[in-house]
PDB file of C-alpha atoms in Angstrom:
ATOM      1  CA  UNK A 775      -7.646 -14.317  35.480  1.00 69.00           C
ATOM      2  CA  UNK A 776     -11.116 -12.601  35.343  1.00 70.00           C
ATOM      3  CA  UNK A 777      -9.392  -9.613  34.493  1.00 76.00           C
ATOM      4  CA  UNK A 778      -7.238 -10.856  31.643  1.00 78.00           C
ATOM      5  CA  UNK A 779     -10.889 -12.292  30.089  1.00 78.00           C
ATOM      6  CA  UNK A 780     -12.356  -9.223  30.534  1.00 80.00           C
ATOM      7  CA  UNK A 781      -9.641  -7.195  28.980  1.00 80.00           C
ATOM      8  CA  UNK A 782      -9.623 -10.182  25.945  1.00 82.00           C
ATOM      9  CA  UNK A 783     -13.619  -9.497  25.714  1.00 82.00           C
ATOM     10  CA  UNK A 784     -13.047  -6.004  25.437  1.00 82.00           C
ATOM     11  CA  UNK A 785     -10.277  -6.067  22.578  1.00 82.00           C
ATOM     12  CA  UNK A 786     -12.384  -8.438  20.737  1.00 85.00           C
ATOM     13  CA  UNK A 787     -15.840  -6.595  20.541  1.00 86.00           C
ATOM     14  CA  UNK A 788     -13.754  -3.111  19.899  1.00 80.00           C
ATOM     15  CA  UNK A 789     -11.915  -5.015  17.033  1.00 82.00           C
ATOM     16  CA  UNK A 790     -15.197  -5.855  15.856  1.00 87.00           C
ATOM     17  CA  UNK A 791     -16.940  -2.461  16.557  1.00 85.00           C
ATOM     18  CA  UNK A 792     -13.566  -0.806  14.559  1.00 83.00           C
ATOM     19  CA  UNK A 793     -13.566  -3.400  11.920  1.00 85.00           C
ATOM     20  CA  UNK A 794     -17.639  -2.796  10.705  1.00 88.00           C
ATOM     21  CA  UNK A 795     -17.659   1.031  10.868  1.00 88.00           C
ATOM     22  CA  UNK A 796     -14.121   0.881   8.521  1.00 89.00           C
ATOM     23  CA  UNK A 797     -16.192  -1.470   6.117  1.00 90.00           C
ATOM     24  CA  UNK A 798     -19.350   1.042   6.536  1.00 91.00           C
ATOM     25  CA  UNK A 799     -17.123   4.050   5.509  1.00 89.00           C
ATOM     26  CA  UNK A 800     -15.850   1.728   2.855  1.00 91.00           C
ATOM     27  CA  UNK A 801     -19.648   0.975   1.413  1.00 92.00           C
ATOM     28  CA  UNK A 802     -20.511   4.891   1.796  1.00 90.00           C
ATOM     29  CA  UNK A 803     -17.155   6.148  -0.381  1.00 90.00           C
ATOM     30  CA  UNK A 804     -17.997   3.389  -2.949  1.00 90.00           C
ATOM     31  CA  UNK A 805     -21.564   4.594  -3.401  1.00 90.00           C
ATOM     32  CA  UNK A 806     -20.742   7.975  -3.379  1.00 89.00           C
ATOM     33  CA  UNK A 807     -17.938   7.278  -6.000  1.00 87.00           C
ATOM     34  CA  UNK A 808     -19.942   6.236  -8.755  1.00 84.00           C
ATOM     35  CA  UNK A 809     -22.316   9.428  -8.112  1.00 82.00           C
ATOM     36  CA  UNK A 810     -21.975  12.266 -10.071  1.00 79.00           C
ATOM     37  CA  UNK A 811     -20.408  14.333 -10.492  1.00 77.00           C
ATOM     38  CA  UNK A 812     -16.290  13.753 -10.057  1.00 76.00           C
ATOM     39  CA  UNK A 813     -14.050  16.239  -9.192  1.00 80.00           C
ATOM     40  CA  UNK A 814     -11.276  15.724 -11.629  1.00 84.00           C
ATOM     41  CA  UNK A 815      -8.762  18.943 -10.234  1.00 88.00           C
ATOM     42  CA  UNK A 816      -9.447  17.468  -6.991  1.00 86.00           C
ATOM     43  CA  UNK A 817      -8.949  13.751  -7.970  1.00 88.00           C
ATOM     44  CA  UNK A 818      -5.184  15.163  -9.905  1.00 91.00           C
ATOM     45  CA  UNK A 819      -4.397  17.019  -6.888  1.00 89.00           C
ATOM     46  CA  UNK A 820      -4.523  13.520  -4.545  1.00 88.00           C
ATOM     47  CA  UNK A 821      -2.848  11.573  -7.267  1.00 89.00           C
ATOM     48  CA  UNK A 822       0.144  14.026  -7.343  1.00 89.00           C
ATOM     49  CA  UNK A 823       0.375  13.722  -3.258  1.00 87.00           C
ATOM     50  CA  UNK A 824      -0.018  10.180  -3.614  1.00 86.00           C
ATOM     51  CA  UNK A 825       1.886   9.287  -6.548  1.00 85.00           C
ATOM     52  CA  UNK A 826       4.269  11.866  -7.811  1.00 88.00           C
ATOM     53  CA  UNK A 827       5.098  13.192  -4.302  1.00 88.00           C
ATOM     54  CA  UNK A 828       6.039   9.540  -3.103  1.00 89.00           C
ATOM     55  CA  UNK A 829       8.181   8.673  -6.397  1.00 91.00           C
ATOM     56  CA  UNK A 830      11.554   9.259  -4.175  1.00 92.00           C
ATOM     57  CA  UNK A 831      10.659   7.691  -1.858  1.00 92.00           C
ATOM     58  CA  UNK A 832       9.988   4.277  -3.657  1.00 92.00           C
ATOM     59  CA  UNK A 833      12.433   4.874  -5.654  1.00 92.00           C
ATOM     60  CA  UNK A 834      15.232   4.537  -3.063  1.00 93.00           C
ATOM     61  CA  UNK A 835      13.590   1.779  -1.113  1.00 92.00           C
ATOM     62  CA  UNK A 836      13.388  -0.159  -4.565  1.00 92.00           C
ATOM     63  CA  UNK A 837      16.954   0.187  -5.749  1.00 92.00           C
ATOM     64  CA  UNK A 838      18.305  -0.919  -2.623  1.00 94.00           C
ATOM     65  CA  UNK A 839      16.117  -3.676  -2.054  1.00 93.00           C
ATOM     66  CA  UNK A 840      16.643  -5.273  -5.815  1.00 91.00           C
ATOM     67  CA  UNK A 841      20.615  -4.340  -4.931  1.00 92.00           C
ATOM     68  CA  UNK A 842      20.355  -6.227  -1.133  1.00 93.00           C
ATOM     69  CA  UNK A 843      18.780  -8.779  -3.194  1.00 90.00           C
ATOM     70  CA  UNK A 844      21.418  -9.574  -5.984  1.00 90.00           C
ATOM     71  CA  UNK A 845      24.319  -9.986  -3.212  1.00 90.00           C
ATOM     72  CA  UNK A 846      22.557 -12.423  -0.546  1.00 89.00           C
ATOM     73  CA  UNK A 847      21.422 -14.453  -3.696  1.00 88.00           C
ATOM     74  CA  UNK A 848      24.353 -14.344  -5.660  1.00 87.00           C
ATOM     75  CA  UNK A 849      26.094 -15.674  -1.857  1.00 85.00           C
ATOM     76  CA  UNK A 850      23.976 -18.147  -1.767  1.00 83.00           C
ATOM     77  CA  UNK A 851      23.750 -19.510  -5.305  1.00 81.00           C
ATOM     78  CA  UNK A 852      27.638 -19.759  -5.802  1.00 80.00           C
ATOM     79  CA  UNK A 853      27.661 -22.582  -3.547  1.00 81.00           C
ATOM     80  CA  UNK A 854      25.907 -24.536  -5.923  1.00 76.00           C
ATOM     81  CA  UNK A 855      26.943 -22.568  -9.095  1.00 76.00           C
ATOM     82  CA  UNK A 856      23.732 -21.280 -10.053  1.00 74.00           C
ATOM     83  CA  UNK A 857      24.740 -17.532  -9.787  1.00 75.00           C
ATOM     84  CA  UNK A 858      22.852 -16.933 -13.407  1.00 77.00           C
ATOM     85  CA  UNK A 859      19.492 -17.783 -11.803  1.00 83.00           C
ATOM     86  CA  UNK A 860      20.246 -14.336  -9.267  1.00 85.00           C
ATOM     87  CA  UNK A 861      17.883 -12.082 -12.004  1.00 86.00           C
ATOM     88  CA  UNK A 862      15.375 -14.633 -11.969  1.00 87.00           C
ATOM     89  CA  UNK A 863      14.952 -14.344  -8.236  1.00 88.00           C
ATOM     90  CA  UNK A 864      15.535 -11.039  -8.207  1.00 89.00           C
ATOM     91  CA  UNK A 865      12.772 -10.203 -10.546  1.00 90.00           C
ATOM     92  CA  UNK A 866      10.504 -12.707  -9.113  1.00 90.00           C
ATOM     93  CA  UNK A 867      10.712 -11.254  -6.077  1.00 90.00           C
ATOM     94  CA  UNK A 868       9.920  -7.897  -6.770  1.00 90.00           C
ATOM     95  CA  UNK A 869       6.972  -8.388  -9.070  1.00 91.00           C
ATOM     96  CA  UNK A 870       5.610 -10.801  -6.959  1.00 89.00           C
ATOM     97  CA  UNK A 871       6.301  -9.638  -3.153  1.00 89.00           C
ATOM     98  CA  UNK A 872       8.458  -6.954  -2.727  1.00 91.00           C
ATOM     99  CA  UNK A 873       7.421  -4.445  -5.289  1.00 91.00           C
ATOM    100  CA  UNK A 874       3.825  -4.438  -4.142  1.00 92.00           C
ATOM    101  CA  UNK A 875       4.402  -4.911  -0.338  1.00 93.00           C
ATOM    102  CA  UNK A 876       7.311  -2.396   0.450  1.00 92.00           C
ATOM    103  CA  UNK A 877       5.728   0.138  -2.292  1.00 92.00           C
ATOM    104  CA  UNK A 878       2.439  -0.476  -0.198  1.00 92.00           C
ATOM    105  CA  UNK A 879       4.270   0.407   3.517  1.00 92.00           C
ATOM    106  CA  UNK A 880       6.360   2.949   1.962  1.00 91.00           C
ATOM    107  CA  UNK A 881       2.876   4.703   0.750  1.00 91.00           C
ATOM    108  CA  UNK A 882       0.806   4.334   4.153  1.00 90.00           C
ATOM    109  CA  UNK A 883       3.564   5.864   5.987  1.00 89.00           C
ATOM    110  CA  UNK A 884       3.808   9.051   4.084  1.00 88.00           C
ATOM    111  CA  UNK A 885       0.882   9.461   2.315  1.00 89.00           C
ATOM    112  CA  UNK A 886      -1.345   7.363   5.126  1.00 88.00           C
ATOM    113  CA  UNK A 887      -0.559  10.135   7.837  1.00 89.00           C
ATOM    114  CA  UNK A 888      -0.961  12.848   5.792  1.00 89.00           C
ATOM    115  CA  UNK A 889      -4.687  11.964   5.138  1.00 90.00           C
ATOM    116  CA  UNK A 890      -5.504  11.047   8.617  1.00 90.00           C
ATOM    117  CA  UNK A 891      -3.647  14.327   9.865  1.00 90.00           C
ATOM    118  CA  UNK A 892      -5.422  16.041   7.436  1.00 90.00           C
ATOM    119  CA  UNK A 893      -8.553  14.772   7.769  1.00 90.00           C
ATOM    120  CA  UNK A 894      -8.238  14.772  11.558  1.00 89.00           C
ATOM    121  CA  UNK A 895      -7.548  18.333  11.779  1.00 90.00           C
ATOM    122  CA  UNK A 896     -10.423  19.244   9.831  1.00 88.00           C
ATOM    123  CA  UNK A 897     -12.436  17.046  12.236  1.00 86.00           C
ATOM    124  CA  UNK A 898     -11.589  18.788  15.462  1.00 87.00           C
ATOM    125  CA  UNK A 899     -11.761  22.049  13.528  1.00 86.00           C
ATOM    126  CA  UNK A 900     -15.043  21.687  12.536  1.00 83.00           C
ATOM    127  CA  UNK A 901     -14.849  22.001   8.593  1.00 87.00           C
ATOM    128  CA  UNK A 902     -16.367  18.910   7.953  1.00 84.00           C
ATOM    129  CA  UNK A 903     -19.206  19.646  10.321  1.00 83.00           C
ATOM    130  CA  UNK A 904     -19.500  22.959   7.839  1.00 85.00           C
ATOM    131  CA  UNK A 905     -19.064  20.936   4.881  1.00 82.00           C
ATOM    132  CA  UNK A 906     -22.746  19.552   6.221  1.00 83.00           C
ATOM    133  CA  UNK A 907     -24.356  23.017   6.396  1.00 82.00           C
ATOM    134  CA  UNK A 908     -23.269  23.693   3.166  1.00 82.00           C
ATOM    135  CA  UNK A 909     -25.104  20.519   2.093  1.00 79.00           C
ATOM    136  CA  UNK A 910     -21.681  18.961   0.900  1.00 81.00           C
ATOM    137  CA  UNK A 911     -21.762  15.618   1.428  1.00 85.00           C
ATOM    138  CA  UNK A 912     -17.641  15.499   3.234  1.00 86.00           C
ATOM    139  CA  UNK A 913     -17.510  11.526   1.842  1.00 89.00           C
ATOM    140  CA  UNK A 914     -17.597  12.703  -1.888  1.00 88.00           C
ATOM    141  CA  UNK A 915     -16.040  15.869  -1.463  1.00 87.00           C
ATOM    142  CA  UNK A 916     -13.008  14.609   0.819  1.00 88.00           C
ATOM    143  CA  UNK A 917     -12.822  11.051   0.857  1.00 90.00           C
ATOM    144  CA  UNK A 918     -13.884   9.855  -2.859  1.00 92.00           C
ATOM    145  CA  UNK A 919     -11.035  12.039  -4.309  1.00 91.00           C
ATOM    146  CA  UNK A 920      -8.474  10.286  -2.260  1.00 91.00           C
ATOM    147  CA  UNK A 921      -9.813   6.557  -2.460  1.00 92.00           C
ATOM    148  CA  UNK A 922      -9.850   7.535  -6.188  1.00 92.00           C
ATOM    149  CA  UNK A 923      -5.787   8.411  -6.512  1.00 92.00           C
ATOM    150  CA  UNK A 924      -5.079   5.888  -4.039  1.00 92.00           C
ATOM    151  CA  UNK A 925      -6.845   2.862  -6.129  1.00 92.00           C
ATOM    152  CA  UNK A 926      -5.335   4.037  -9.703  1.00 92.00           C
ATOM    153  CA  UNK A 927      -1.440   5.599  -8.341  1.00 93.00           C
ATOM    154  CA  UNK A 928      -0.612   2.344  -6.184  1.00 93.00           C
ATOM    155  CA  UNK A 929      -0.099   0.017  -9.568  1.00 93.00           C
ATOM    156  CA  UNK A 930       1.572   2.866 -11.098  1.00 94.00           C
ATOM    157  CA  UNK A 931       4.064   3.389  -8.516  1.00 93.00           C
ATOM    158  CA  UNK A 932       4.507  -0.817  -7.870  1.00 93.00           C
ATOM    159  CA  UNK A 933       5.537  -1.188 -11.500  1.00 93.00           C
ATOM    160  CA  UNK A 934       8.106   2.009 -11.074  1.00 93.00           C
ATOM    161  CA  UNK A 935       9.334  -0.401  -7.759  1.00 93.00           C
ATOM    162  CA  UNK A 936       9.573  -3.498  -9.523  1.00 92.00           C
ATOM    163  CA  UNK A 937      11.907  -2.138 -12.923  1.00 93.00           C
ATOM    164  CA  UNK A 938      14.022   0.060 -10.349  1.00 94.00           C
ATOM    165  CA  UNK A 939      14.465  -3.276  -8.532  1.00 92.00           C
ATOM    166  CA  UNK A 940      15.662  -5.374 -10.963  1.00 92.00           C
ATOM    167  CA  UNK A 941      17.701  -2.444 -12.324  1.00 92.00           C
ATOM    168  CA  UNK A 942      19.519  -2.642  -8.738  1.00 92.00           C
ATOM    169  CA  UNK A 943      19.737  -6.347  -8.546  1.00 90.00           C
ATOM    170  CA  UNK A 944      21.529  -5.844 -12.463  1.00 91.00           C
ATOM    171  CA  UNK A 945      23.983  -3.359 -11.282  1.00 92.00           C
ATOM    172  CA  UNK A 946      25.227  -5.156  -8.652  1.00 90.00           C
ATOM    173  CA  UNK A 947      25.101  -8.843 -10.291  1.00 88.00           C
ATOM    174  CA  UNK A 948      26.538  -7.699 -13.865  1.00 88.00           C
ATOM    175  CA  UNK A 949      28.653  -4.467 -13.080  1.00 88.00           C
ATOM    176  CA  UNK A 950      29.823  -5.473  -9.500  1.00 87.00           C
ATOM    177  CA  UNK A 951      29.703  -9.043  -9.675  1.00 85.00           C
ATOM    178  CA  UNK A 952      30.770  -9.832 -13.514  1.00 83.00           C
ATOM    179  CA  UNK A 953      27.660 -11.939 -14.207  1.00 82.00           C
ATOM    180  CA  UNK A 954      27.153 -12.229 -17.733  1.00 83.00           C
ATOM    181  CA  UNK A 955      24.565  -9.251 -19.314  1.00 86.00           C
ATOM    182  CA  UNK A 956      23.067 -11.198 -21.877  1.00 86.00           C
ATOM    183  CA  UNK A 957      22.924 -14.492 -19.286  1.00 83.00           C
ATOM    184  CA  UNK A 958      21.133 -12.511 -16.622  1.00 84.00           C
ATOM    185  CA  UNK A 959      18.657 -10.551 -18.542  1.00 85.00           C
ATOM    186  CA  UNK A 960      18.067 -13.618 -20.725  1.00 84.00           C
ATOM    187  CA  UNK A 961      17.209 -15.444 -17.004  1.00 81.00           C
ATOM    188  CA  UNK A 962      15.482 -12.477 -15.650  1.00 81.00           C
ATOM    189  CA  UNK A 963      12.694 -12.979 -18.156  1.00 82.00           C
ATOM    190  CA  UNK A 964      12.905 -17.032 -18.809  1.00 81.00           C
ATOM    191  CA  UNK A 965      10.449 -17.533 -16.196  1.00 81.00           C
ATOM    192  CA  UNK A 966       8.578 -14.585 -15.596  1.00 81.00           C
ATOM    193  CA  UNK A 967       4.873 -14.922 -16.561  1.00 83.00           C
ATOM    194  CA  UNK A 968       2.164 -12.971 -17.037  1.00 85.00           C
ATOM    195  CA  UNK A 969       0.580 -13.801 -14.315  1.00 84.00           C
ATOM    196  CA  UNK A 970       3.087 -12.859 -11.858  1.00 85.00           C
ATOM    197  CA  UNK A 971       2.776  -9.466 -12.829  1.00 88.00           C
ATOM    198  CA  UNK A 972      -1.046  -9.545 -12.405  1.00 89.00           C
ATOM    199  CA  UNK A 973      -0.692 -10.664  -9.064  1.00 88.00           C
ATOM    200  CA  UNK A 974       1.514  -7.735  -7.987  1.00 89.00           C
ATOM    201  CA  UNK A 975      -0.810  -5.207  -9.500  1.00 91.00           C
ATOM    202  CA  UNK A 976      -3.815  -6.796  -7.985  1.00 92.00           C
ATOM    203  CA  UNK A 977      -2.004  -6.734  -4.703  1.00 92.00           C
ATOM    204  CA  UNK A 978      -1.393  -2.959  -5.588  1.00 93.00           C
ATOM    205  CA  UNK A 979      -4.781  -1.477  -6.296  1.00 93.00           C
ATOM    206  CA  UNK A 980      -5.904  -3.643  -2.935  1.00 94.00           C
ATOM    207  CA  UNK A 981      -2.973  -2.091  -0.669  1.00 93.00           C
ATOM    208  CA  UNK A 982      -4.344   1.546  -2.367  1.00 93.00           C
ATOM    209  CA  UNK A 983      -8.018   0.962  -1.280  1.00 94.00           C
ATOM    210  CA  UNK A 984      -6.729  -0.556   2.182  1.00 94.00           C
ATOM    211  CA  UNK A 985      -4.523   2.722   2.798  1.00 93.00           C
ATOM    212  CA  UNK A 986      -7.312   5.345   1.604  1.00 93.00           C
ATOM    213  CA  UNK A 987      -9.999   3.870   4.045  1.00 93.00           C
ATOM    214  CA  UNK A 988      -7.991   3.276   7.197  1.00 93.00           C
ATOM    215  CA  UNK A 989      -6.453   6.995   7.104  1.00 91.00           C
ATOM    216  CA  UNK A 990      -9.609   8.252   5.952  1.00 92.00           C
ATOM    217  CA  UNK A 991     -11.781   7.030   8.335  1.00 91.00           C
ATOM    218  CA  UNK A 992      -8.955   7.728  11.541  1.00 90.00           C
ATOM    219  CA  UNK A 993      -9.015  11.111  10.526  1.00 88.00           C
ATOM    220  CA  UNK A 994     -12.723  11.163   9.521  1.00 88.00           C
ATOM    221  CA  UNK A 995     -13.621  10.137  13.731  1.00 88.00           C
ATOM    222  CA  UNK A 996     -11.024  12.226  15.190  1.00 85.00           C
ATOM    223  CA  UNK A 997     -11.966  13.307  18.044  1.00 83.00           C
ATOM    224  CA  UNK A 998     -10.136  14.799  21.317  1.00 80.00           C
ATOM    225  CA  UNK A 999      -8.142  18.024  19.709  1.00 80.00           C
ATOM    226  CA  UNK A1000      -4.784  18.299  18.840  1.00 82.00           C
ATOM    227  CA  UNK A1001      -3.761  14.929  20.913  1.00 85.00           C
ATOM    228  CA  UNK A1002      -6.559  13.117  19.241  1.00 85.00           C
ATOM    229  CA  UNK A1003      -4.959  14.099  15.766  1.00 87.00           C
ATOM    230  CA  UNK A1004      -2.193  12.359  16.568  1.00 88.00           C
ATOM    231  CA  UNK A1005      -3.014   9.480  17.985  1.00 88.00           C
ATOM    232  CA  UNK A1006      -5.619   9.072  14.357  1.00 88.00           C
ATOM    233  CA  UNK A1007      -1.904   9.682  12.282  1.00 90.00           C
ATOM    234  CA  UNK A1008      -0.423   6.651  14.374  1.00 91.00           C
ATOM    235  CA  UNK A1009      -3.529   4.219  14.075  1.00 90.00           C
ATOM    236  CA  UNK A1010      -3.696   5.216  10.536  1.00 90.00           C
ATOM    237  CA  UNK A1011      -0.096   4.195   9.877  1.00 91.00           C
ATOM    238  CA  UNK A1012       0.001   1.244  12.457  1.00 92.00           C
ATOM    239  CA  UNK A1013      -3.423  -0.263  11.143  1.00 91.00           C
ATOM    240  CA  UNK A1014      -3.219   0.121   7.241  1.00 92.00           C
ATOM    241  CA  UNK A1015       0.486  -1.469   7.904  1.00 93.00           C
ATOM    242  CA  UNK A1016      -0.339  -4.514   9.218  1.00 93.00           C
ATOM    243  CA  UNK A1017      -4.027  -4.751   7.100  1.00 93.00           C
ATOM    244  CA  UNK A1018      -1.412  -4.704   4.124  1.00 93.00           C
ATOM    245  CA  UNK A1019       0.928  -7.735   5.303  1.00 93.00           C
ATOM    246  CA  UNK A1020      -2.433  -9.563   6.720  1.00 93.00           C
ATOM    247  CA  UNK A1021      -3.862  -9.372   3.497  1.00 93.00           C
ATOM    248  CA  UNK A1022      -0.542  -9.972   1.291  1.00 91.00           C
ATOM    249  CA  UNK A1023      -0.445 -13.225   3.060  1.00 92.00           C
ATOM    250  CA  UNK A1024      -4.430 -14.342   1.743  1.00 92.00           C
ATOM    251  CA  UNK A1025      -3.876 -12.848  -1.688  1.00 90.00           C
ATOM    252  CA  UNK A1026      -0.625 -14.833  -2.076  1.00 89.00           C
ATOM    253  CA  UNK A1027      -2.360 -17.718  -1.002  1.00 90.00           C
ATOM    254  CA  UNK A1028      -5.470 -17.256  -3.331  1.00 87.00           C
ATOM    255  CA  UNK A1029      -3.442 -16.953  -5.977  1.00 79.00           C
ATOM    256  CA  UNK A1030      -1.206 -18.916  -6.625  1.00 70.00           C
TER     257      UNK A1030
END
């Protein structure tokens, strides 16, 4: 028993430990961003790993999941003859939840362990320790361009998600299923609201900044060579994973 309270004790202060030196890194990047000057080839460079290099990716997720959508809510609206209201779930869904969430998972897995590996090799390499003798500061130099594309790509990509989505969730309801074109797109928008789409976004730029500093700072304090580089890729994934469905849960529940 003294063990297993020992072993609780030490999760909880290394939680802690983890949990201030992420926010620290998180205060240094956002200081250091708003110093000039910017590196915009740098910035465009991140922004085309981040975003344009993780397009296909979303892209398939999305169509299937607005496609997986349609048919369990067409199944389950026919039993009380509401099949019409399928594109308002459908696009409900994705703005609100789906778009954002699975864009934001989809996004830390790829483009999460790239910057940690990346990062992390440079680490046990020593480049960032010569970034320091070359009086580059390796925060706005290697970090600030990738918080950067992170925090403006992530909506971008989210409202890609959320039309291929609904585009899925229309094939299969009007062209598989017969639904009505003009009844489901009418009922796709009926109840949308501004709002909703807001919320995604917001949920998208946080999801960028929360997969930017996690992988950033695993590979920034990699240490123990090659096997240290990739245990910082798995953290980085594992972490900035569940971060995103922790804080999905508190956003949801702030607004709305």
């Amino acid at each position: 028993m003294f063990k297993f309270f020992d072993f609780l004790g030490s999760m909880v202060i290394h939680f802690i430990e983890e949990g201030g030196r992420i926010m620290l890194l998180f205060i240094k990047t956002l200081m250091w961003t708003f110093r000039p000057p910017l590196n915009p080839k740098n910035i465009l460079q991140q922004m085309e790993e981040v975003g344009v290099n993780s397009i296909p990716v979303v892209l398939i997720m999305s169509i299937f999941t607005g496609m997986v959508l349609a048919l369990q809510s067409y199944t389950g609206f026919r039993r009380f003859n509401a099949e019409a209201f399928v594109g308002t779930v459908v696009a409900l869904s994705m703005v609100r939840e789906l778009g954002p969430v699975l864009s934001g998972l989809m996004v830390s897995g790829r483009v999460g362990a790239a910057m940690a590996a990346e990062l992390g090799t440079m680490q046990v390499t020593e480049q960032i320790d010569a970034l320091y003798t070359l009086a580059t500061n390796p925060i706005k130099f290697l970090i600030v361009p990738r918080f950067l594309a992170a925090l403006f790509v992530m909506p971008l990509l989210v409202i890609l998600s959320d039309i291929i989505g609904i585009l899925g969730g229309y094939l299969v309801s009007v062209v598989m299923l017969g639904t009505n074109s003009t009844i489901y797109i009418k009922r796709t928008w009926d109840y949308m609201e501004l709002d909703d789409i807001y919320t995604g976004l917001l949920k998208a730029c946080v999801f960028g900044i929360i997969i930017a500093t996690i992988s950033c700072y695993q590979g920034f304090y990699t240490r123990g060579g090659a096997e240290g580089v990739g245990k910082a890729t798995t953290r980085a994934v594992v972490l900035s994973s569940l971060i995103i469905l922790i804080s999905n849960y508190f956003i949801t529940a702030l607004m709305f």
